[in-house]
Coordinates of C-alpha atoms in Angstrom, one line a residue:
Chain V
D291 CA 0.0 0.0 0.0
Q292 CA 1.3 3.4 -0.9
Q293 CA 2.4 5.4 2.1
V294 CA 3.1 8.6 0.1
K295 CA 0.7 9.5 -2.7
Q296 CA 0.9 12.1 -5.4
N297 CA -2.5 11.8 -7.0
S298 CA -1.8 14.1 -10.0
P299 CA 0.5 12.6 -12.5
S300 CA 0.8 15.9 -14.4
L301 CA 0.2 19.6 -14.0
S302 CA 0.4 22.4 -16.6
V303 CA 0.8 26.0 -15.7
Q304 CA 1.6 29.2 -17.5
E305 CA 4.8 31.1 -16.9
G306 CA 4.4 33.6 -14.0
R307 CA 1.5 31.8 -12.4
I308 CA 1.5 29.7 -9.3
S309 CA 2.2 26.0 -9.4
I310 CA 0.8 23.9 -6.6
L311 CA 1.9 20.3 -6.3
N312 CA 0.2 18.1 -3.7
C313 CA 1.2 15.1 -1.7
D314 CA -0.7 12.9 0.8
Y315 CA 0.7 10.4 3.3
T316 CA -0.8 7.7 5.5
N317 CA 1.8 6.9 8.1
S318 CA 1.3 9.1 11.2
M319 CA 4.9 8.3 12.2
F320 CA 6.3 10.4 9.3
D321 CA 7.8 13.6 10.7
Y322 CA 10.1 14.8 7.9
F323 CA 9.1 15.6 4.4
L324 CA 11.1 16.6 1.3
W325 CA 10.5 17.6 -2.3
Y326 CA 12.9 16.7 -5.1
K327 CA 13.0 17.9 -8.7
K328 CA 14.1 15.6 -11.5
Y329 CA 15.0 16.5 -15.0
P330 CA 15.2 13.8 -17.7
A331 CA 18.5 11.8 -17.7
E332 CA 19.6 13.4 -14.4
G333 CA 19.3 12.3 -10.8
P334 CA 16.7 13.9 -8.4
T335 CA 17.8 17.2 -6.8
F336 CA 16.8 18.1 -3.3
L337 CA 14.6 21.1 -3.3
I338 CA 13.2 21.9 0.1
S339 CA 12.2 20.0 3.3
I340 CA 10.0 20.5 6.3
S341 CA 9.9 19.1 9.7
S342 CA 6.6 18.2 11.4
I343 CA 7.1 20.8 14.1
K344 CA 6.5 23.4 11.4
D345 CA 3.6 24.1 9.0
K346 CA 5.5 26.2 6.5
N347 CA 9.0 26.4 5.1
E348 CA 10.1 28.9 2.4
D349 CA 13.1 29.1 0.2
G350 CA 12.9 31.8 -2.5
R351 CA 10.2 30.9 -5.0
F352 CA 9.5 27.6 -3.3
T353 CA 7.2 27.1 -0.2
V354 CA 6.2 23.9 1.3
F355 CA 3.1 23.7 3.5
L356 CA 2.3 20.9 5.9
N357 CA -1.1 20.1 7.3
K358 CA -0.5 17.3 9.8
S359 CA -4.1 16.7 10.7
A360 CA -5.0 16.1 7.0
K361 CA -1.7 14.3 6.4
H362 CA -1.2 16.5 3.4
L363 CA 1.6 18.7 2.1
S364 CA 2.0 20.9 -0.8
L365 CA 4.7 22.7 -2.8
H366 CA 4.0 26.1 -4.1
I367 CA 6.2 27.6 -6.8
V368 CA 5.7 31.4 -7.4
P369 CA 6.2 32.6 -10.0
S370 CA 6.5 29.5 -12.2
Q371 CA 9.3 29.6 -14.8
P372 CA 9.8 27.3 -17.9
G373 CA 12.9 26.0 -16.2
D374 CA 10.7 24.6 -13.5
S375 CA 9.4 22.0 -15.9
A376 CA 10.4 18.7 -14.4
V377 CA 9.1 15.7 -12.4
Y378 CA 8.6 16.6 -8.7
F379 CA 8.8 13.8 -6.1
C380 CA 7.4 14.1 -2.6
A381 CA 9.2 12.0 0.1
A382 CA 8.7 11.3 3.7
S383 CA 10.5 9.6 6.6
A384 CA 10.0 8.7 10.2
S385 CA 13.1 10.2 11.7
L386 CA 12.8 8.6 15.1
Q387 CA 12.8 5.1 13.6
A388 CA 16.4 4.1 13.1
G389 CA 17.4 2.6 9.8
T390 CA 14.4 3.8 7.9
A391 CA 14.8 5.2 4.4
L392 CA 12.8 7.9 2.6
I393 CA 9.5 6.8 1.1
F394 CA 8.9 8.5 -2.3
G395 CA 5.7 9.2 -4.1
K396 CA 5.3 8.4 -7.8
G397 CA 5.9 11.9 -8.9
T398 CA 4.1 14.8 -10.7
T399 CA 5.3 16.1 -14.0
L400 CA 5.1 19.9 -14.1
S401 CA 5.0 21.7 -17.4
V402 CA 5.4 25.4 -17.4
S403 CA 4.6 27.1 -20.7
S404 CA 5.9 30.5 -21.8
Chain N
D13 CA 28.7 20.2 -2.5
V14 CA 28.0 16.5 -2.2
K15 CA 29.1 14.5 -5.2
V16 CA 27.6 11.1 -5.9
T17 CA 29.1 9.5 -9.0
Q18 CA 27.8 6.6 -10.8
S19 CA 30.3 4.8 -13.0
S20 CA 28.2 4.6 -16.2
R21 CA 25.4 6.8 -17.6
Y22 CA 24.3 4.2 -20.1
L23 CA 24.8 0.4 -20.1
V24 CA 23.6 -2.3 -22.4
K25 CA 23.9 -5.9 -21.3
R26 CA 22.5 -9.3 -22.3
T27 CA 20.1 -11.6 -20.5
G28 CA 21.8 -13.8 -18.0
E29 CA 24.9 -11.6 -17.6
K30 CA 26.1 -10.6 -14.2
V31 CA 26.0 -6.8 -14.1
F32 CA 27.8 -4.4 -11.7
L33 CA 26.7 -0.9 -11.1
E34 CA 29.1 1.2 -9.1
C35 CA 28.5 4.3 -7.0
V36 CA 31.0 6.5 -5.2
Q37 CA 30.3 9.5 -2.8
D38 CA 32.8 12.0 -1.6
M39 CA 31.2 13.4 1.6
D40 CA 31.9 10.6 4.1
H41 CA 28.2 9.8 4.3
E42 CA 27.3 6.8 6.4
N43 CA 24.2 5.8 4.4
M44 CA 23.9 4.8 0.8
F45 CA 21.0 3.7 -1.3
W46 CA 20.1 2.1 -4.6
Y47 CA 16.8 2.9 -6.3
R48 CA 15.2 2.1 -9.7
Q49 CA 12.9 4.5 -11.4
D50 CA 10.3 3.3 -13.9
P51 CA 7.6 5.3 -15.6
G52 CA 4.5 5.6 -13.4
L53 CA 6.1 3.8 -10.5
G54 CA 8.3 6.5 -9.1
L55 CA 11.5 5.7 -7.1
R56 CA 11.6 2.2 -5.6
L57 CA 14.2 1.3 -3.0
I58 CA 16.2 -1.8 -3.8
Y59 CA 18.8 -1.9 -1.0
F60 CA 20.4 0.4 1.4
S61 CA 23.5 0.4 3.6
Y62 CA 24.1 2.3 6.9
D63 CA 27.6 1.2 7.4
V64 CA 30.5 -0.6 5.8
K65 CA 29.6 -4.3 5.2
M66 CA 26.1 -3.6 6.4
K67 CA 23.1 -3.9 4.1
E68 CA 19.3 -3.8 4.4
K69 CA 16.7 -4.9 1.8
G70 CA 14.4 -2.3 0.4
D71 CA 11.1 -2.8 -1.3
I72 CA 12.2 -4.7 -4.3
P73 CA 15.4 -6.6 -3.6
E74 CA 14.7 -9.7 -5.6
G75 CA 17.2 -10.4 -8.3
Y76 CA 19.7 -7.9 -6.8
S77 CA 22.5 -7.9 -4.3
V78 CA 24.8 -5.2 -3.0
S79 CA 28.3 -4.8 -1.7
R80 CA 29.8 -2.1 0.5
E81 CA 33.5 -2.9 1.3
K82 CA 34.4 0.8 1.7
K83 CA 32.5 3.7 3.1
E84 CA 32.5 5.7 0.0
R85 CA 31.5 2.9 -2.5
F86 CA 28.3 1.0 -2.8
S87 CA 27.8 -1.5 -5.6
L88 CA 24.6 -2.9 -7.0
I89 CA 24.8 -6.4 -8.6
L90 CA 22.3 -8.0 -10.9
E91 CA 23.1 -11.7 -10.4
S92 CA 21.6 -12.8 -13.7
A93 CA 20.2 -9.9 -15.7
S94 CA 16.7 -10.2 -17.0
T95 CA 14.7 -7.9 -19.4
N96 CA 12.4 -6.7 -16.6
Q97 CA 15.5 -5.2 -15.0
T98 CA 15.8 -2.7 -17.8
S99 CA 15.4 0.6 -15.9
M100 CA 17.0 3.8 -14.7
Y101 CA 19.1 3.0 -11.6
L102 CA 19.8 5.8 -9.1
C103 CA 22.3 5.8 -6.3
A104 CA 22.0 8.2 -3.3
S105 CA 23.8 9.0 -0.1
S106 CA 22.9 10.7 3.1
L107 CA 24.7 11.8 6.3
G108 CA 22.0 10.4 8.5
F109 CA 18.5 8.8 8.2
G110 CA 15.3 10.4 9.2
N111 CA 15.9 14.2 8.9
Q112 CA 18.7 14.3 6.4
P113 CA 18.2 14.7 2.6
Q114 CA 19.5 12.1 0.3
H115 CA 21.8 13.3 -2.5
F116 CA 21.5 11.5 -5.8
G117 CA 23.9 10.6 -8.6
D118 CA 22.9 11.2 -12.3
G119 CA 21.7 7.7 -12.7
T120 CA 22.5 4.7 -15.0
R121 CA 20.2 3.9 -17.8
L122 CA 20.5 0.1 -18.0
S123 CA 19.1 -1.9 -20.9
I124 CA 19.0 -5.7 -20.8
L125 CA 18.6 -7.3 -24.2

């Protein structure tokens, strides 16, 4: 059973507008969440993370929001740029459980048109 | 910056061959990981290692083994390659578990004919 779900396989946005990528999780032990960006033929690149003690983390154009009660997080990109076109993976971990690896969602392909 | 280097970007092998994929990291990270990425399936964990000579199975270890003789190097071995192992293979490393990001290499696109 999928513990981390990205229910939208794809998202299309115009340049300059906001992109919102969503992620849901089922394991209440998860307390650390990350977003990765992946271009074709490259490895995923770490983008931004958030700990469960926070509900928001911001880094430039990227903001991650966490709603623990809903077991939901989202990544906002404002303003979106054509170079943001990539696959975005949500990942989660239970940091207090020793030896556990990140659990990844299946990814959302973002297309930003100019 | 963390550098994770995978020995080959593209590799073509034949069914039944024993295949070695090599990964080296230069940041003295304790943890190393092997994933495969397939369309519509995301990143699936094959094996990981939290110390030299230590290994743990991930979600899809069947048909694979790993070796970690030195801290900086983590090898993935396909014991007898099959066509369903054609995939993008990604290596990653991290300083710790839970609250540390993993850093990825550029991947190896492996084709089994």
